[in-house]
Structure formats: C-alpha cells, structure tokens
Short mmCIF file of C-alpha atoms in Angstrom, two decimals:
data_model
loop_
_atom_site.label_atom_id
_atom_site.label_comp_id
_atom_site.label_asym_id
_atom_site.label_seq_id
_atom_site.Cartn_x
_atom_site.Cartn_y
_atom_site.Cartn_z
CA MET A 2 -31.39 -12.93 1.13
CA LYS A 3 -32.26 -9.52 -0.45
CA GLN A 4 -32.37 -7.81 3.35
CA ASP A 5 -29.17 -9.48 4.28
CA SER A 6 -27.53 -7.73 1.29
CA GLU A 7 -29.24 -4.33 2.21
CA ASP A 8 -28.21 -4.67 5.65
CA LYS A 9 -24.77 -5.06 4.89
CA LEU A 10 -24.61 -2.24 2.47
CA ALA A 11 -25.91 -0.19 5.32
CA ARG A 12 -23.58 -1.37 7.47
CA VAL A 13 -20.66 -0.87 4.91
CA LEU A 14 -22.35 2.85 4.36
CA GLU A 15 -22.06 3.28 7.91
CA ALA A 16 -18.27 2.20 8.32
CA LEU A 17 -17.28 4.22 5.45
CA GLU A 18 -18.71 7.71 7.10
CA ASN A 19 -18.21 6.36 10.88
CA PRO A 20 -15.26 3.98 11.11
CA SER A 21 -14.36 4.62 14.87
CA SER A 22 -17.68 3.28 15.47
CA PHE A 23 -16.30 -0.17 14.50
CA THR A 24 -13.20 -2.27 15.79
CA LYS A 25 -10.65 -3.31 13.40
CA GLU A 26 -11.72 -6.74 12.96
CA GLU A 27 -15.45 -5.39 11.86
CA LEU A 28 -14.00 -2.90 9.73
CA ASP A 29 -11.67 -5.82 7.79
CA SER A 30 -14.73 -7.92 7.54
CA LEU A 31 -17.16 -5.34 6.24
CA PHE A 32 -14.39 -4.16 3.34
CA ALA A 33 -13.64 -7.82 2.43
CA ASP A 34 -16.64 -7.57 0.32
CA GLU A 35 -15.20 -5.52 -2.83
CA GLU A 36 -18.52 -5.21 -4.77
CA CYS A 37 -20.54 -4.17 -1.84
CA VAL A 38 -17.65 -1.22 -1.17
CA GLN A 39 -18.11 -0.05 -4.52
CA ASN A 40 -21.60 0.15 -4.30
CA ALA A 41 -21.43 2.05 -1.01
CA ARG A 42 -18.83 4.48 -2.59
CA ALA A 43 -21.33 4.98 -5.56
CA ILE A 44 -23.82 5.86 -3.08
CA LEU A 45 -21.62 8.14 -1.24
CA SER A 46 -20.64 9.78 -4.41
CA ALA A 47 -23.94 10.41 -5.43
CA ARG A 48 -24.52 12.25 -2.08
CA GLU A 49 -21.47 14.46 -2.52
CA ALA A 50 -22.73 15.30 -5.89
CA LEU A 51 -25.98 16.67 -4.72
CA ALA A 52 -24.13 18.37 -1.75
CA ARG A 53 -21.50 20.22 -4.29
CA GLN A 54 -24.71 21.90 -5.84
CA GLN A 55 -25.06 23.77 -2.63
CA VAL A 56 -21.40 23.91 -1.65
CA SER A 57 -18.94 25.66 -3.90
CA GLN A 58 -15.56 23.47 -4.44
CA PRO A 59 -12.50 25.44 -3.84
CA ASP A 60 -10.12 25.97 -6.95
CA ILE A 61 -6.97 24.86 -5.49
CA ASN A 62 -5.02 25.33 -8.68
CA LYS A 63 -6.18 29.18 -8.92
CA GLU A 64 -5.67 29.67 -5.37
CA TRP A 65 -2.19 28.12 -5.46
CA ASN A 66 -1.02 30.38 -8.27
CA ALA A 67 -2.48 33.38 -6.92
CA PHE A 68 -0.36 32.49 -3.34
CA GLU A 69 2.85 31.89 -5.20
CA ARG A 70 2.51 35.55 -7.11
CA ARG A 71 2.32 37.16 -3.72
CA HIS A 72 4.81 34.92 -1.72
CA ARG A 73 7.63 34.09 -4.30
CA LYS A 74 10.14 35.80 -1.98
CA THR A 75 8.72 34.57 1.31
CA SER A 76 9.15 31.39 3.43
CA VAL A 77 6.95 29.69 6.07
CA ILE A 78 5.71 32.10 8.97
CA PRO A 79 5.63 31.04 12.41
CA TRP A 80 3.06 32.67 14.48
CA SER A 81 1.66 32.39 17.96
CA ILE A 82 -2.06 31.75 19.50
CA GLY A 83 -2.18 35.50 20.68
CA LEU A 84 -1.78 36.84 16.80
CA VAL A 85 -4.37 37.51 14.56
CA ALA A 86 -2.50 35.78 11.86
CA ALA A 87 -3.27 31.98 11.91
CA ALA A 88 -1.30 28.65 11.32
CA CYS A 89 -2.00 28.35 7.68
CA ILE A 90 -1.10 31.56 5.57
CA ALA A 91 -2.93 31.30 2.26
CA LEU A 92 -6.01 32.32 0.93
CA LEU A 93 -7.64 28.66 0.75
CA PHE A 94 -5.37 26.53 3.05
CA ILE A 95 -2.25 26.18 1.13
CA LEU A 96 1.27 27.51 2.45
CA HIS A 97 4.24 26.95 0.20
CA ASN A 98 7.44 25.85 1.23
CA PRO A 99 10.17 26.52 -1.92
CA THR A 100 12.84 24.53 -0.40
CA ALA A 101 11.08 21.34 0.23
CA GLU A 102 8.99 20.75 -3.18
CA ASP A 103 10.27 17.23 -3.83
CA LYS A 104 8.17 16.73 -0.28
CA GLY A 105 5.01 18.18 -1.31
CA LEU A 106 2.94 21.27 -0.31
CA GLN A 107 2.95 21.99 3.24
CA VAL A 108 -0.41 23.23 4.29
CA PHE A 109 -0.07 23.12 8.22
CA GLU A 110 2.64 23.84 10.51
CA ALA A 111 3.40 22.11 13.95
CA ILE A 112 4.26 25.15 16.29
CA GLN A 113 5.99 25.14 19.94
CA THR A 114 2.81 26.12 21.92
CA ALA A 115 2.20 26.18 25.56
CA HIS A 116 -0.57 23.36 26.78
CA THR A 117 -2.07 25.31 29.08
CA VAL A 118 -5.21 27.65 28.88
CA ARG A 119 -3.78 31.39 29.34
CA GLN A 120 -6.02 34.37 31.00
CA GLU A 121 -4.87 37.44 31.69
CA THR A 122 -6.00 41.09 31.83
CA ILE A 123 -3.62 43.70 30.04
CA ASN A 124 -4.89 47.48 29.69
CA GLY A 125 -8.20 46.57 30.89
CA VAL A 126 -8.84 44.01 28.22
CA MET A 127 -9.23 40.54 29.51
CA THR A 128 -8.04 37.65 27.04
CA ILE A 129 -8.70 34.03 27.18
CA GLU A 130 -6.28 31.78 25.10
CA VAL A 131 -7.08 28.17 24.18
CA PRO A 132 -4.03 26.11 22.70
CA ARG A 133 -3.83 23.26 20.22
CA GLY A 134 -5.15 20.23 21.26
CA MET A 135 -7.50 21.60 23.95
CA GLN A 136 -10.67 23.24 24.70
CA LYS A 137 -12.03 25.37 27.54
CA GLN A 138 -15.63 26.39 28.53
CA ILE A 139 -15.67 30.02 30.20
CA THR A 140 -18.56 31.65 31.65
CA LEU A 141 -18.68 35.69 31.05
CA PRO A 142 -20.06 38.20 33.44
CA ASP A 143 -23.47 38.52 32.25
CA GLY A 144 -23.82 34.66 32.38
CA THR A 145 -23.01 33.73 28.70
CA VAL A 146 -21.42 30.45 28.24
CA VAL A 147 -18.74 30.10 25.46
CA THR A 148 -16.69 27.24 24.60
CA LEU A 149 -13.70 27.73 23.00
CA ASN A 150 -12.30 25.15 20.35
CA ALA A 151 -8.47 24.69 19.76
CA GLU A 152 -6.40 27.56 19.02
CA SER A 153 -8.68 30.40 19.96
CA SER A 154 -9.12 33.29 21.74
CA LEU A 155 -11.74 35.50 23.00
CA SER A 156 -11.19 38.78 24.57
CA TYR A 157 -13.42 41.76 25.98
CA ALA A 158 -13.31 45.27 27.78
CA VAL A 159 -13.65 44.56 31.34
CA SER A 160 -14.71 48.08 32.34
CA SER A 161 -17.24 48.57 29.59
CA PHE A 162 -18.73 44.85 28.94
CA GLY A 163 -22.49 44.96 29.71
CA LYS A 164 -22.90 48.80 30.35
CA ASP A 165 -24.33 49.74 26.84
CA ILE A 166 -23.36 46.65 25.00
CA ARG A 167 -21.65 43.25 25.55
CA MET A 168 -18.97 43.07 22.86
CA VAL A 169 -16.27 40.35 22.62
CA THR A 170 -13.88 39.95 19.91
CA LEU A 171 -13.30 35.79 18.83
CA GLN A 172 -10.53 34.57 16.71
CA GLY A 173 -10.59 30.62 16.04
CA GLU A 174 -13.76 28.87 17.04
CA GLY A 175 -16.56 29.38 19.93
CA LEU A 176 -19.87 28.02 20.38
CA PHE A 177 -22.00 30.86 22.26
CA ASP A 178 -24.95 30.63 24.76
CA VAL A 179 -26.08 33.70 25.23
CA ALA A 180 -27.74 34.98 28.47
CA LYS A 181 -30.76 37.09 27.49
CA ASP A 182 -30.87 40.84 28.17
CA SER A 183 -33.12 43.00 25.95
CA LEU A 184 -31.41 45.90 27.47
CA HIS A 185 -27.81 45.14 26.37
CA PRO A 186 -27.12 43.34 23.06
CA PHE A 187 -24.34 41.00 22.70
CA ILE A 188 -21.91 41.65 19.74
CA VAL A 189 -19.18 39.13 18.35
CA ARG A 190 -16.62 40.56 16.50
CA SER A 191 -14.45 38.52 14.27
CA ASP A 192 -12.25 39.88 11.79
CA GLY A 193 -14.48 40.14 8.54
CA LEU A 194 -18.03 39.63 10.36
CA SER A 195 -20.06 40.83 13.50
CA ALA A 196 -22.98 39.22 14.99
CA ARG A 197 -25.52 40.95 17.13
CA VAL A 198 -27.79 39.03 19.30
CA LEU A 199 -29.97 39.81 22.60
CA GLY A 200 -30.11 36.04 23.47
CA THR A 201 -29.53 33.00 21.39
CA VAL A 202 -27.21 30.07 20.92
CA PHE A 203 -24.87 30.21 17.89
CA ASN A 204 -21.15 29.05 16.53
CA VAL A 205 -18.79 31.36 14.79
CA ARG A 206 -15.74 29.45 13.04
CA ASN A 207 -12.76 31.82 11.84
CA TYR A 208 -9.82 30.05 10.94
CA ALA A 209 -7.31 31.10 8.27
CA THR A 210 -7.55 27.93 6.68
CA GLU A 211 -11.05 28.25 5.44
CA LYS A 212 -13.76 30.72 4.82
CA MET A 213 -15.53 32.43 8.16
CA LYS A 214 -18.99 31.30 9.01
CA ILE A 215 -21.53 31.71 11.51
CA THR A 216 -24.06 29.03 12.49
CA LEU A 217 -27.24 29.73 14.45
CA LEU A 218 -28.62 26.91 16.32
CA SER A 219 -31.58 28.88 18.17
CA GLY A 220 -32.93 32.33 18.45
CA SER A 221 -32.05 34.96 15.79
CA LEU A 222 -29.14 36.85 14.90
CA LYS A 223 -28.25 39.64 12.72
CA VAL A 224 -24.80 39.20 10.89
CA VAL A 225 -22.86 42.26 9.58
CA SER A 226 -20.04 42.08 6.95
CA VAL A 227 -17.57 44.75 8.43
CA GLN A 228 -15.64 45.85 5.40
CA ARG A 229 -19.25 46.13 2.88
CA ALA A 230 -21.50 47.10 6.04
CA ASP A 231 -24.12 44.89 4.48
CA SER A 232 -26.22 42.60 6.61
CA LEU A 233 -28.55 39.39 6.69
CA LEU A 234 -30.92 37.86 9.26
CA ILE A 235 -30.17 34.19 9.74
CA ARG A 236 -32.78 31.69 11.13
CA PRO A 237 -31.95 28.52 13.04
CA GLY A 238 -30.54 25.58 10.91
CA GLU A 239 -28.74 28.75 8.41
CA GLN A 240 -25.20 29.81 8.29
CA ALA A 241 -23.79 33.19 7.33
CA VAL A 242 -20.73 32.67 5.31
CA LEU A 243 -18.26 35.43 4.02
CA THR A 244 -16.86 34.86 0.37
CA ASP A 245 -13.24 35.92 -0.77
CA LYS A 246 -14.80 39.29 -1.82
CA HIS A 247 -16.27 40.01 1.91
CA GLU A 248 -19.72 39.40 0.42
CA LEU A 249 -22.61 37.48 2.76
CA ARG A 250 -24.22 34.52 1.70
CA THR A 251 -26.76 32.40 3.32
CA VAL A 252 -26.37 28.38 3.52
CA ARG A 253 -28.60 26.16 4.88
CA THR A 254 -27.74 23.06 6.94
CA THR A 255 -29.73 20.30 7.96
CA GLN A 256 -27.66 19.01 10.99
CA THR A 257 -26.72 21.76 13.03
CA ALA A 258 -25.75 19.27 15.83
CA ASP A 259 -22.83 18.16 13.21
CA ILE A 260 -21.41 21.81 13.33
CA THR A 261 -21.10 21.80 16.96
CA ALA A 262 -19.90 17.96 17.50
CA TRP A 263 -16.39 19.46 18.49
CA SER A 264 -17.63 21.08 21.92
CA GLU A 265 -18.65 17.40 22.39
CA GLY A 266 -15.36 15.76 21.84
CA SER A 267 -15.94 14.65 18.05
CA PHE A 268 -14.47 15.22 14.85
CA TYR A 269 -17.34 15.31 12.35
CA PHE A 270 -16.78 16.10 8.72
CA ASP A 271 -19.54 16.08 6.25
CA ASN A 272 -18.81 16.18 2.52
CA GLN A 273 -15.47 17.91 3.57
CA THR A 274 -12.38 18.18 1.62
CA LEU A 275 -9.62 16.29 2.52
CA VAL A 276 -7.18 19.34 3.22
CA GLU A 277 -9.86 21.04 5.65
CA ILE A 278 -10.00 17.62 7.49
CA LEU A 279 -6.39 17.27 7.89
CA CYS A 280 -6.12 21.09 8.92
CA GLU A 281 -8.38 20.17 11.67
CA LEU A 282 -6.44 17.33 12.72
CA GLY A 283 -3.10 19.41 12.52
CA ARG A 284 -4.56 22.11 14.54
CA TRP A 285 -5.78 19.27 17.33
CA TYR A 286 -2.59 17.13 17.14
CA ASN A 287 -0.21 20.33 16.47
CA VAL A 288 1.50 18.62 13.68
CA ASN A 289 2.61 19.26 10.21
CA VAL A 290 0.48 18.72 7.10
CA VAL A 291 2.01 17.74 3.53
CA PHE A 292 0.24 17.10 0.31
CA ARG A 293 2.39 15.28 -2.18
CA ASP A 294 -0.32 15.58 -4.84
CA LYS A 295 -2.37 18.72 -4.71
CA GLU A 296 -4.71 17.23 -6.85
CA CYS A 297 -6.21 15.24 -4.01
CA MET A 298 -6.76 18.24 -1.71
CA ASN A 299 -10.24 18.66 -3.17
CA SER A 300 -11.36 15.05 -2.74
CA ARG A 301 -14.09 15.06 -0.23
CA LEU A 302 -14.73 12.46 2.63
CA HIS A 303 -17.51 11.57 5.38
CA PHE A 304 -15.62 11.01 8.62
CA LYS A 305 -16.30 10.92 12.08
CA ALA A 306 -13.81 9.86 15.11
CA PHE A 307 -13.67 11.08 18.66
CA ARG A 308 -10.79 13.76 19.75
CA ASN A 309 -9.63 11.58 22.76
CA GLU A 310 -8.12 8.94 20.32
CA SER A 311 -4.49 8.85 19.23
CA LEU A 312 -3.42 10.50 15.78
CA ALA A 313 -2.23 6.88 14.71
CA SER A 314 -5.68 5.83 15.14
CA ILE A 315 -7.30 8.43 13.35
CA ILE A 316 -4.73 7.93 10.62
CA GLU A 317 -5.58 4.22 10.31
CA LEU A 318 -9.40 5.03 10.61
CA LEU A 319 -8.87 7.79 7.69
CA ASN A 320 -7.36 5.21 5.23
CA TYR A 321 -10.29 2.96 5.30
CA VAL A 322 -12.34 6.01 3.68
CA SER A 323 -9.75 7.77 1.94
CA LYS A 324 -8.89 7.00 -1.74
CA ASN A 325 -5.83 8.48 -1.29
CA PRO A 326 -2.90 7.26 1.20
CA VAL A 327 -2.28 9.21 4.57
CA VAL A 328 0.58 8.33 6.53
CA LEU A 329 2.20 9.78 9.68
CA GLU A 330 5.90 10.08 9.90
CA ASP A 331 7.31 11.89 13.17
CA LYS A 332 5.05 15.16 13.57
CA THR A 333 4.04 15.21 10.08
CA ILE A 334 1.01 13.74 8.30
CA ILE A 335 1.74 13.08 4.59
CA VAL A 336 -0.87 12.34 1.70
CA GLY A 337 -0.32 10.76 -1.40
CA LYS A 338 2.71 8.40 -2.59
#
C-alpha cells in the first residue's frame, strides 16, 4: 500500500513537471487526488527554495519603478529582428503600456515578421536572421556548426573570417559546436560579453528579456566582459552570467542538456519565473503577453513541453502546474483574473 502511494506521488510529481508526457485523461485522474497533489507541490516548493539559494530572484517592483521613471513619456516601441533592440524593452522583462493599465502589464509584444530565414551579404558582412517560431542550423566556412534559436541573428565578415581569428556576432540564442583550429581562435561577441575558444561546445543566450548567459557543455571557454574588461574561465557544466552592473559571475548547472533542449524541439523550464516562461512562449508563437497581477510574475515553475504543439495545448498544460490562471485570447496570453 505504501509503495502504491509512493508510486502515485512520483507520478503526480512527474505530471506537474512534465505534463506534456500525459494525456488529458491521465492528468485529470492524477490531479483528482488533492492530498497527493498538495504533497507533490510541497516537494516542488522545497526544491525551489533550495534552488533560490543559488539563483537570485528578480525584484519586480524595483525594476518596474525604475522602468517607469525612465519611460514616463514613451509608449510601446516596435522592432524588427535585424535590430539590436529586442522584443521586450525593460531592464527585466517589463514593458509598460500607459494606455492599458486596466488590462494589465504587457511584457511581450507580437510583431509582424517574415516566416522565412533571411541570409544576405551587405558590405562584406554575412548575416543570417531566424524569425520567431523557427530555428535554423548553419555551417560556417571553418566547419563550425551553429544552431540559431527563434528571433536570433548571426553575422561575420566574409573576407576576414578565419584569416587570423574566427569572429562572429550573435543576437538572441545560439548553440555552437566549434571546429578545432589551434591557430585561429573562435570568438563570439554578443553585446556585453565575448567568448574565446579553440574548439568546444557552448550555448550563448542573449535576449533583452533576461540576463545574458553563456553555458559550457564541453571543452574550455574564456569569457570576457566587454565594458569592465574582466574575464573568467569556465568549465563544462558552468555558466558565465552578466549582472546588471556588467559584472561576471559563475553559476553551476547540473543538467546542461536542459539548457540546450530548445535545439532538440523542446521547451524546458526548471525553476524559472512565469514571466520568463511566457516571454519564451511569446517569442516562439509570436503573441502578446499581459500580466493582470504583476506579483505573480515572480512565481517559479518546472515545466516541459514540445515546440511542435499548438499554443492552446501549451496553455492547457501550463494551467495544470501554475497557481495563476493563464488564458489565450486572440493573439494575447493573459495571466491573472
């Protein structure tokens, strides 16, 4: 009997963290046992408490107030993928629309965007741009393989690439499998950070909605803060994170496969805030995201789903694990009552 209870608890935990692995009927059956669900949520809360000892939680009120002071006279700013400015303009995820306060806080904006990958050379610079809702794997002239996530771009000078160094510039997110070449270092520049390698596998994530981070999967990597000129060496399983003060710090991550799940067609969120999760969904499905209660933006979830699922299905799964109701209306995800 005890074993049956433990097995059911394990199944409920799995369902809370990975609802896309279950049918709707299975989820309804598992979540019908309220006591078991409460016990499972308590376990997840304990895990999150431990994780927060290592991961700092955003101060939504502080960042919101700072953003309001800087943008009292501005409104929502549209942008295209080729621009350095990305979809959310705020220090930390928050975009304010003064004309729609009764509707909540808009943290992500849908845009008119092409649905094809664009590749062109202008003034000797090759640029590859991947729109929302797509990802693309490319091979550079030296044999380096780069997988670009949605709303990302990669550029490099055609004539000089590989002569002394192999330098590329990234906006968005890219997974790099760098071809070994001891004579020509490979350098990735991405706003505030640059990474210098000879041959390794690493993931660079640089969206305006969150702090920039570089995760090393194999090999070795030297990461340099452009503004402060300080650097650090990271080992496999470590992340280099750029703080708001442009300082570098190292964070240990136990599951590097989770970091690159996007390149294999999955959403994987481990103890991430609801606003991070929904901005990622907004980027993939190109929809608006609105919070009617900004306090729930900081709530953290474990969530996994497949990118080829419809947004309606993703929202349905998300509501099984989120304490805050999430609805889809037209092209807008709305959180809170």
